[in-house]
Amino acid sequence: MPPIARTIGTIDYEGRPFVYVVRFCGTEESSVASAIRQAIGVLDNFLQLQHAADADELIIVYRNRLPGAVTLQVGFPVDDRVAEAAGGEIFAGLTPSGPMVQVLPGGALQDVLRAGAEMPEGSASFTWQSFSPADFRPWRTHPFGPVLAPAELAGPIPGPEAS
């Protein structure tokens, strides 16, 4: 079976303050979409309570991928003041940072969830994606977009494929 993801390069990311909620869900599109929609609502309410602007980026971190289950960290990059107000089900941390391998999965959610497992030299401990408001307001189905994983966990990066 050919790989579902094609490496398109590496990018070095700097961590930014990030507020997020954790959601445990199945790997079906309906379960993931429902979890993401609900998380966005919780985070939007939190931003309103902090008198912060609407989020202009959504980050989803995929962790603990198991057959039929995935843990999501769904969040927004924010300024320090907003991150300091996190509490309860709203967590604060930093966005993923450091050198990241960027791959293009197929168009389906299942391809996104499998992308880390198909990295050279084994699987990444987490993968993540970033979306603009046009992609997540409102969240319908999983938008197409690059998947990122820590470069040191991805192994050697293959050269471009011959066309």
XYZ file of N, CA and C in Angstrom:
489
model
N 0.846 -1.172 0.000
C 0.000 0.000 0.000
C 0.895 1.240 0.000
N 0.670 2.204 -0.897
C 1.500 3.409 -0.920
C 1.209 4.287 0.292
N 2.196 5.080 0.706
C 1.974 5.973 1.844
C 0.844 6.948 1.540
N 0.114 7.366 2.560
C -0.977 8.309 2.375
C -0.499 9.752 2.451
N 0.738 9.972 2.870
C 1.233 11.325 3.042
C 2.522 11.515 2.253
N 2.705 12.720 1.744
C 3.898 13.077 0.980
C 4.601 14.212 1.710
N 5.880 14.008 2.067
C 6.649 15.035 2.763
C 6.884 16.213 1.831
N 6.585 17.412 2.338
C 6.793 18.606 1.507
C 7.824 19.553 2.101
N 8.446 19.177 3.226
C 9.514 20.003 3.762
C 9.463 20.124 5.269
N 10.389 20.897 5.797
C 10.421 21.164 7.232
C 10.308 22.662 7.465
N 9.724 23.002 8.593
C 9.547 24.398 8.993
C 9.892 24.466 10.476
N 10.552 25.531 10.899
C 10.881 25.731 12.304
C 9.819 26.655 12.911
N 9.109 26.159 13.918
C 8.036 26.919 14.562
C 8.475 27.387 15.934
N 8.082 28.601 16.278
C 8.317 29.144 17.604
C 7.034 28.956 18.419
N 7.166 28.497 19.663
C 5.997 28.309 20.513
C 5.331 29.639 20.838
N 4.020 29.614 20.838
C 3.221 30.796 21.193
C 2.250 30.408 22.299
N 1.842 31.367 23.139
C 0.833 31.040 24.149
C -0.415 30.469 23.465
N -1.027 29.519 24.145
C -2.073 28.703 23.530
C -3.051 28.300 24.628
N -4.351 28.505 24.396
C -5.366 27.959 25.300
C -6.073 26.848 24.545
N -6.386 25.770 25.266
C -6.969 24.619 24.589
C -7.832 23.805 25.539
N -8.665 22.977 24.946
C -9.438 21.988 25.683
C -9.040 20.617 25.146
N -9.205 19.614 25.976
C -8.876 18.248 25.587
C -10.181 17.510 25.316
N -10.210 16.785 24.219
C -11.371 15.989 23.867
C -10.921 14.582 23.482
N -11.640 13.599 23.984
C -11.397 12.197 23.667
C -12.520 11.761 22.739
N -12.180 11.195 21.608
C -13.234 10.834 20.666
C -12.827 9.632 19.831
N -13.805 9.124 19.121
C -13.545 8.069 18.160
C -12.867 8.665 16.941
N -12.493 7.831 16.007
C -11.793 8.312 14.818
C -12.720 8.528 13.628
N -14.015 8.374 13.829
C -14.953 8.642 12.739
C -15.102 10.156 12.572
N -15.339 10.580 11.355
C -15.505 12.008 11.061
C -16.560 12.638 11.967
N -17.681 11.966 12.187
C -18.756 12.551 12.994
C -18.308 12.778 14.437
N -17.567 11.853 15.018
C -17.101 11.991 16.391
C -16.090 13.124 16.521
N -15.124 13.168 15.612
C -14.095 14.207 15.645
C -14.718 15.580 15.376
N -15.591 15.679 14.375
C -16.220 16.964 14.055
C -17.047 17.474 15.227
N -17.791 16.599 15.871
C -18.591 16.995 17.023
C -17.698 17.495 18.158
N -16.621 16.789 18.431
C -15.690 17.198 19.488
C -15.061 18.558 19.177
N -14.678 18.770 17.934
C -14.052 20.042 17.554
C -15.056 21.181 17.631
N -16.269 20.970 17.114
C -17.293 22.029 17.190
C -17.564 22.420 18.643
N -17.716 21.427 19.511
C -17.995 21.691 20.914
C -16.822 22.434 21.559
N -15.598 22.028 21.250
C -14.408 22.680 21.810
C -14.310 24.142 21.355
N -14.592 24.394 20.087
C -14.549 25.777 19.583
C -15.551 26.645 20.349
N -16.739 26.120 20.607
C -17.734 26.875 21.374
C -17.253 27.211 22.772
N -16.659 26.249 23.450
C -16.125 26.473 24.804
C -15.029 27.541 24.760
N -14.135 27.430 23.788
C -13.036 28.394 23.676
C -13.532 29.783 23.288
N -14.510 29.869 22.386
C -15.082 31.175 22.029
C -15.690 31.847 23.262
N -16.420 31.082 24.071
C -17.008 31.640 25.304
C -15.912 32.141 26.245
N -14.841 31.378 26.369
C -13.719 31.784 27.217
C -13.120 33.104 26.716
N -12.901 33.222 25.405
C -12.344 34.461 24.856
C -13.267 35.642 25.125
N -14.580 35.433 24.989
C -15.533 36.517 25.270
C -15.441 36.962 26.724
N -15.341 36.005 27.645
C -15.222 36.350 29.067
C -13.944 37.130 29.360
N -12.925 36.913 28.554
C -11.650 37.618 28.728
C -11.606 38.926 27.933
N -12.703 39.266 27.256
C -12.771 40.449 26.401
C -11.653 40.433 25.361
N -11.395 39.241 24.831
C -10.356 39.056 23.814
C -11.010 39.008 22.437
N -10.233 39.300 21.436
C -10.716 39.247 20.053
C -11.004 37.798 19.662
N -11.841 37.635 18.652
C -12.090 36.297 18.120
C -10.786 35.697 17.621
N -10.677 34.409 17.738
C -9.466 33.704 17.308
C -9.315 33.776 15.800
N -8.081 33.963 15.339
C -7.825 33.980 13.901
C -7.054 32.742 13.451
N -6.921 31.760 14.371
C -6.266 30.505 14.021
C -6.749 29.425 14.989
N -6.984 28.246 14.463
C -7.326 27.074 15.259
C -6.203 26.073 15.102
N -5.747 25.516 16.221
C -4.718 24.482 16.178
C -5.312 23.229 16.801
N -5.124 22.118 16.112
C -5.560 20.825 16.626
C -4.331 19.928 16.727
N -4.089 19.432 17.935
C -2.983 18.500 18.186
C -3.616 17.124 18.388
N -3.132 16.157 17.627
C -3.634 14.784 17.689
C -2.644 13.954 18.503
N -3.128 13.357 19.595
C -2.273 12.561 20.474
C -2.928 11.207 20.742
N -2.120 10.300 21.244
C -2.625 8.998 21.703
C -3.526 8.319 20.681
N -3.075 8.296 19.445
C -3.860 7.619 18.407
C -3.856 6.124 18.673
N -5.017 5.588 18.828
C -5.201 4.153 19.034
C -6.212 3.676 18.000
N -6.301 2.381 17.787
C -7.353 1.917 16.874
C -8.721 2.371 17.392
N -9.381 3.209 16.628
C -10.722 3.661 16.981
C -10.812 4.819 17.945
N -9.679 5.402 18.399
C -9.738 6.506 19.360
C -8.568 7.463 19.147
N -8.803 8.720 19.495
C -7.763 9.739 19.418
C -8.057 10.791 20.489
N -6.987 11.371 21.034
C -7.107 12.485 21.970
C -6.769 13.755 21.209
N -7.645 14.750 21.302
C -7.437 16.027 20.619
C -7.168 17.126 21.639
N -6.221 17.982 21.325
C -6.076 19.260 22.016
C -6.516 20.287 20.976
N -7.622 20.946 21.249
C -8.207 21.904 20.319
C -8.044 23.278 20.943
N -7.360 24.192 20.252
C -7.123 25.475 20.884
C -6.802 26.612 19.952
N -6.629 27.765 20.593
C -6.332 29.005 19.895
C -5.040 29.616 20.441
N -4.160 30.106 19.563
C -3.056 30.936 20.036
C -3.633 32.248 20.588
N -3.110 32.707 21.714
C -3.620 33.904 22.375
C -2.449 34.708 22.921
N -2.748 35.892 23.453
C -1.668 36.640 24.097
C -1.506 36.139 25.536
N -0.414 36.523 26.160
C -0.083 36.043 27.505
C -1.196 36.316 28.515
N -1.809 37.505 28.440
C -2.866 37.880 29.395
C -4.013 36.884 29.360
N -4.409 36.486 28.178
C -5.518 35.540 28.037
C -5.087 34.159 28.523
N -3.880 33.735 28.188
C -3.399 32.420 28.614
C -3.345 32.330 30.143
N -2.974 33.416 30.809
C -2.877 33.409 32.271
C -4.231 33.218 32.937
N -5.319 33.504 32.245
C -6.661 33.368 32.815
C -7.225 31.956 32.676
N -6.494 31.060 32.034
C -6.990 29.698 31.819
C -7.221 28.994 33.147
N -8.221 28.144 33.167
C -8.539 27.361 34.350
C -9.708 26.447 34.055
N -9.968 25.520 34.960
C -11.047 24.563 34.739
C -10.710 23.673 33.563
N -11.624 23.591 32.603
C -11.354 22.737 31.441
C -10.519 23.434 30.377
N -10.205 24.711 30.583
C -9.354 25.454 29.653
C -7.919 25.376 30.165
N -7.050 24.805 29.368
C -5.639 24.675 29.721
C -4.829 25.720 28.965
N -3.676 26.065 29.507
C -2.753 26.983 28.839
C -1.423 26.274 28.642
N -0.793 26.567 27.551
C 0.516 26.017 27.247
C 1.102 26.772 26.088
N 1.957 26.107 25.346
C 2.536 26.692 24.143
C 2.138 25.845 22.948
N 2.023 26.488 21.819
C 1.781 25.750 20.589
C 2.994 24.865 20.308
N 2.817 23.819 19.503
C 3.981 23.000 19.147
C 5.097 23.887 18.576
N 6.336 23.537 18.916
C 7.457 24.363 18.466
C 8.640 23.496 18.078
N 9.573 24.133 17.381
C 10.774 23.455 16.927
C 10.646 23.043 15.469
N 11.639 22.317 14.962
C 11.591 21.876 13.568
C 10.471 20.854 13.378
N 9.632 21.099 12.396
C 8.502 20.219 12.104
C 8.563 19.756 10.658
N 8.292 18.477 10.475
C 8.137 17.926 9.136
C 6.712 18.226 8.706
N 6.568 18.704 7.500
C 5.254 19.023 6.965
C 4.926 18.008 5.874
N 3.775 17.347 6.018
C 3.347 16.366 5.024
C 1.945 16.710 4.551
N 1.669 16.327 3.317
C 0.324 16.487 2.781
C -0.351 15.128 2.784
N -1.391 14.984 3.602
C -2.110 13.716 3.606
C -3.102 13.694 2.450
N -3.785 12.582 2.309
C -4.918 12.547 1.392
C -5.982 13.487 1.929
N -7.125 13.515 1.357
C -8.147 14.473 1.757
C -9.032 14.050 2.905
N -8.928 12.820 3.419
C -9.854 12.340 4.430
C -9.270 12.431 5.836
N -10.150 12.515 6.824
C -9.726 12.548 8.216
C -8.870 11.331 8.552
N -9.219 10.165 8.064
C -8.433 8.964 8.343
C -6.984 9.128 7.875
N -6.779 9.819 6.750
C -5.419 10.075 6.264
C -4.664 10.991 7.225
N -5.355 11.996 7.763
C -4.734 12.911 8.724
C -4.309 12.137 9.968
N -5.179 11.277 10.460
C -4.876 10.524 11.676
C -3.754 9.517 11.475
N -3.596 9.017 10.263
C -2.539 8.043 9.991
C -1.216 8.689 9.594
N -1.205 9.970 9.313
C -0.001 10.622 8.785
C 1.211 10.438 9.692
N 1.069 10.607 10.991
C 2.207 10.451 11.899
C 2.770 9.051 11.910
N 1.915 8.063 11.783
C 2.364 6.673 11.792
C 3.139 6.316 10.529
N 2.973 7.090 9.489
C 3.642 6.785 8.230
C 4.891 7.621 7.995
N 5.332 8.331 9.033
C 6.593 9.068 8.924
C 7.726 8.062 8.785
N 8.814 8.450 8.108
C 9.964 7.545 8.047
C 10.436 7.205 9.462
N 10.965 6.015 9.626
C 11.535 5.559 10.901
C 10.501 5.403 12.011
N 9.242 5.282 11.709
C 8.264 5.021 12.767
C 7.280 6.141 12.940
N 6.598 6.137 14.058
C 5.515 7.096 14.229
C 5.895 8.245 15.147
N 5.321 9.385 14.869
C 5.512 10.573 15.687
C 4.603 10.479 16.914
N 5.034 11.053 18.030
C 4.236 11.003 19.255
C 2.985 11.878 19.149
N 3.042 12.881 18.318
C 1.862 13.706 18.060
C 2.002 14.318 16.677
N 0.879 14.696 16.127
C 0.844 15.475 14.892
C -0.095 16.644 15.150
N -0.037 17.638 14.291
C -0.920 18.776 14.482
C -1.209 19.472 13.167
N -2.273 20.274 13.198
C -2.671 21.075 12.044
C -3.103 22.451 12.522
N -3.009 23.406 11.613
C -3.434 24.775 11.866
C -4.444 25.161 10.794
N -5.494 25.872 11.221
C -6.559 26.255 10.294
C -6.905 27.729 10.447
N -7.279 28.360 9.343
C -7.729 29.751 9.347
C -9.230 29.782 9.660
N -9.771 30.958 10.032
C -11.206 31.045 10.339
C -12.113 30.526 9.217
N -11.737 30.727 7.976
C -12.573 30.233 6.872
C -12.713 28.713 6.919
N -11.719 28.027 7.509
C -11.759 26.570 7.624
C -12.537 26.087 8.844
N -12.603 26.913 9.906
C -13.232 26.418 11.134
C -14.454 27.195 11.600
N -14.861 28.204 10.882
C -16.070 28.958 11.241
C -17.072 28.889 10.114
N -18.035 28.005 10.165
C -18.213 26.927 11.139
C -17.424 25.687 10.726
N -17.170 24.813 11.708
C -16.504 23.539 11.417
C -17.555 22.602 10.839
N -17.279 22.072 9.670
C -18.205 21.123 9.044
C -17.556 19.748 8.997
N -16.719 19.540 8.006
C -15.933 18.312 7.917
C -14.471 18.725 7.927
N -13.616 17.757 8.076
C -12.196 18.056 8.209
C -11.648 18.718 6.943
N -11.136 19.962 7.045
C -10.580 20.630 5.869
C -9.251 19.998 5.455
N -8.938 20.083 4.199
C -7.648 19.616 3.707
C -6.580 20.579 4.195
N -5.453 20.053 4.644
C -4.347 20.904 5.065
C -3.158 20.080 5.469
N -1.975 20.702 5.483
C -0.765 19.987 5.880
C -0.855 19.478 7.316
N -0.196 18.369 7.564
C -0.048 17.800 8.906
C 1.416 17.990 9.286
N 1.656 18.391 10.534
C 3.018 18.616 11.002
C 3.348 17.651 12.124
N 4.618 17.260 12.191
C 5.112 16.377 13.242
C 6.534 16.789 13.582
N 6.964 16.570 14.826
C 8.336 16.920 15.208
C 9.352 16.228 14.299
N 10.270 16.998 13.751
C 11.239 16.464 12.791
C 12.118 15.387 13.412
N 12.506 15.547 14.680
C 13.397 14.556 15.283
C 12.706 13.211 15.463
N 11.375 13.201 15.490
C 10.641 11.946 15.620
C 10.305 11.335 14.269
N 10.496 12.114 13.219
C 10.085 11.659 11.894
C 11.186 10.888 11.177
N 12.418 10.979 11.655
C 13.512 10.282 11.012
C 14.030 11.069 9.826
N 14.873 10.431 8.998
C 15.437 11.137 7.846
C 14.350 11.528 6.860
N 14.510 12.688 6.292
C 13.519 13.211 5.355
C 13.902 12.777 3.950
N 12.996 12.066 3.263
C 13.296 11.652 1.895
C 13.339 12.854 0.964
N 14.112 12.747 -0.098
C 14.165 13.816 -1.093
C 12.875 13.883 -1.878
N 12.717 14.921 -2.703
C 11.498 15.038 -3.502
C 11.363 13.848 -4.439
N 10.127 13.454 -4.665
C 9.856 12.364 -5.568
C 10.031 12.822 -7.002
N 10.536 11.928 -7.831
C 10.658 12.259 -9.257
C 9.284 12.341 -9.870
N 9.104 13.301 -10.759
C 7.779 13.417 -11.383
C 7.776 12.885 -12.772
